Short mmCIF file of C-alpha atoms in Angstrom, two decimals:
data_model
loop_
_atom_site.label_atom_id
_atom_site.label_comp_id
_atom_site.label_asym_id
_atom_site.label_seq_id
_atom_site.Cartn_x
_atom_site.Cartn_y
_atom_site.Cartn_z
CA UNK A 1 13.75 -118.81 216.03
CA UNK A 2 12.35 -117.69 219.36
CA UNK A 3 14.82 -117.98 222.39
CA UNK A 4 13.42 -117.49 226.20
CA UNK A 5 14.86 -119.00 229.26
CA UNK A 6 14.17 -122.65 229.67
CA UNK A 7 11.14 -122.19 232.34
CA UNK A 8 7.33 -121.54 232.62
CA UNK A 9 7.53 -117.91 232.01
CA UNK A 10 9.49 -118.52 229.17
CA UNK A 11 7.21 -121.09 227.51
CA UNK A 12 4.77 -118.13 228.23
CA UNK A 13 6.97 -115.51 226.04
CA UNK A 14 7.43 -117.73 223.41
CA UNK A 15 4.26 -119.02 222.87
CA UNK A 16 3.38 -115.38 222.73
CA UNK A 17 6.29 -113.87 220.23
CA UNK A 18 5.32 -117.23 218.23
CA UNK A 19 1.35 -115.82 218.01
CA UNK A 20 3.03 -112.85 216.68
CA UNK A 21 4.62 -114.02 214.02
CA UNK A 22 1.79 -116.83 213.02
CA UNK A 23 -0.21 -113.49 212.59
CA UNK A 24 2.31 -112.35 210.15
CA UNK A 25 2.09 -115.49 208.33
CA UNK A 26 5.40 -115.96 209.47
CA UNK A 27 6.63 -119.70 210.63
CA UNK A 28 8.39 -119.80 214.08
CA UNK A 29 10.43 -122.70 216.51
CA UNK A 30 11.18 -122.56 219.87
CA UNK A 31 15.17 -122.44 219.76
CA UNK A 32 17.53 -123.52 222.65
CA UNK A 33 14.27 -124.66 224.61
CA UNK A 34 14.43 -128.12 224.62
CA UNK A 35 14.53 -130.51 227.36
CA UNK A 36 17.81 -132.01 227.37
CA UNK A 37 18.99 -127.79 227.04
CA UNK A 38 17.34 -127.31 230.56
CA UNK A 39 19.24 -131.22 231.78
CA UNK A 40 22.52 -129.87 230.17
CA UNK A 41 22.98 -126.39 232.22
CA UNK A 42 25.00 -126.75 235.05
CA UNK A 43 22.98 -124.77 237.43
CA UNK A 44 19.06 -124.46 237.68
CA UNK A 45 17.23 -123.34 240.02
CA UNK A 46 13.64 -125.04 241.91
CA UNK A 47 10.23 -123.78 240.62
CA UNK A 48 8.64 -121.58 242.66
CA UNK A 49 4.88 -121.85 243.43
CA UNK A 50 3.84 -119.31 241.10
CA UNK A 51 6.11 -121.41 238.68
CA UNK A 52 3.96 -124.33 239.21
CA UNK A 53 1.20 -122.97 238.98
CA UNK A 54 1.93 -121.29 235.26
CA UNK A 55 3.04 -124.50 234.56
CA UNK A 56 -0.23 -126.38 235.55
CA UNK A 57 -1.64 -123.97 233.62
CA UNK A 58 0.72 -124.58 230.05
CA UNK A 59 0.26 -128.27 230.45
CA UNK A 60 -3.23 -127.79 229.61
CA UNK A 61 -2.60 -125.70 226.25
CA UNK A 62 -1.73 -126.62 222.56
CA UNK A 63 2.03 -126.36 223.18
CA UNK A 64 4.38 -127.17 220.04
CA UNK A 65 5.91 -130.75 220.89
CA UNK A 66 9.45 -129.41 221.96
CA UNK A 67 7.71 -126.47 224.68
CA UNK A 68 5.56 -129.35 225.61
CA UNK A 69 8.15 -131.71 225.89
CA UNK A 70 10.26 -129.03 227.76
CA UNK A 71 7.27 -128.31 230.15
CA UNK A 72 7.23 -131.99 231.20
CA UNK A 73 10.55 -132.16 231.81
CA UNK A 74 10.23 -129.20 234.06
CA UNK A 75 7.70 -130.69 235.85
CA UNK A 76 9.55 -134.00 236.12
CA UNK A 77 12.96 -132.20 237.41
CA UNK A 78 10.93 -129.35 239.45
CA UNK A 79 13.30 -127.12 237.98
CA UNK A 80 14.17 -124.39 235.64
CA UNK A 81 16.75 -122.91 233.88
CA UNK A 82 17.86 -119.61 232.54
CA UNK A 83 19.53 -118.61 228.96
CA UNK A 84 22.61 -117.23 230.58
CA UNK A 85 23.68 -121.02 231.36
CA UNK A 86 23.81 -121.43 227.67
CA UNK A 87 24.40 -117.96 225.96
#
């Protein structure tokens, strides 16, 4: 299970580790990166242009159907989360 904060950069790292561990014929999921984690946190925060614009960006990759469904909602709510909300 890869855990990253519940925002674009985080889709980023995941997607990343995850390449990692395909390499290493190893299976991967995204874990605590769902949409309804980033509804339940009590306190998020707006994206920021550079946010947006990472998540234009992700929305046009081969994201695993809970990032992608995560990146829609964050485009949806215009905002992110972080782990801490949840850890």
């Amino acid at each position: 299970r890869i855990a990253c904060d519940p925002d674009p950069a985080g889709i980023e790292i995941a997607m990343n580790a995850g390449a990692l561990w395909h390499a290493a014929g190893l299976d991967w999921q995204p874990w605590r990166m769902s949409a309804a984690d980033l509804a339940g946190l009590s306190r998020r925060k707006p994206l920021s242009e550079h946010d947006l614009r990472r998540l234009a960006a992700l929305r046009d990759t081969a994201l695993p159907p809970l990032l992608r469904d995560l990146a829609e909602a964050l485009a949806a709510a215009g905002e992110k989360g972080e782990q801490e909300g949840y850890l």
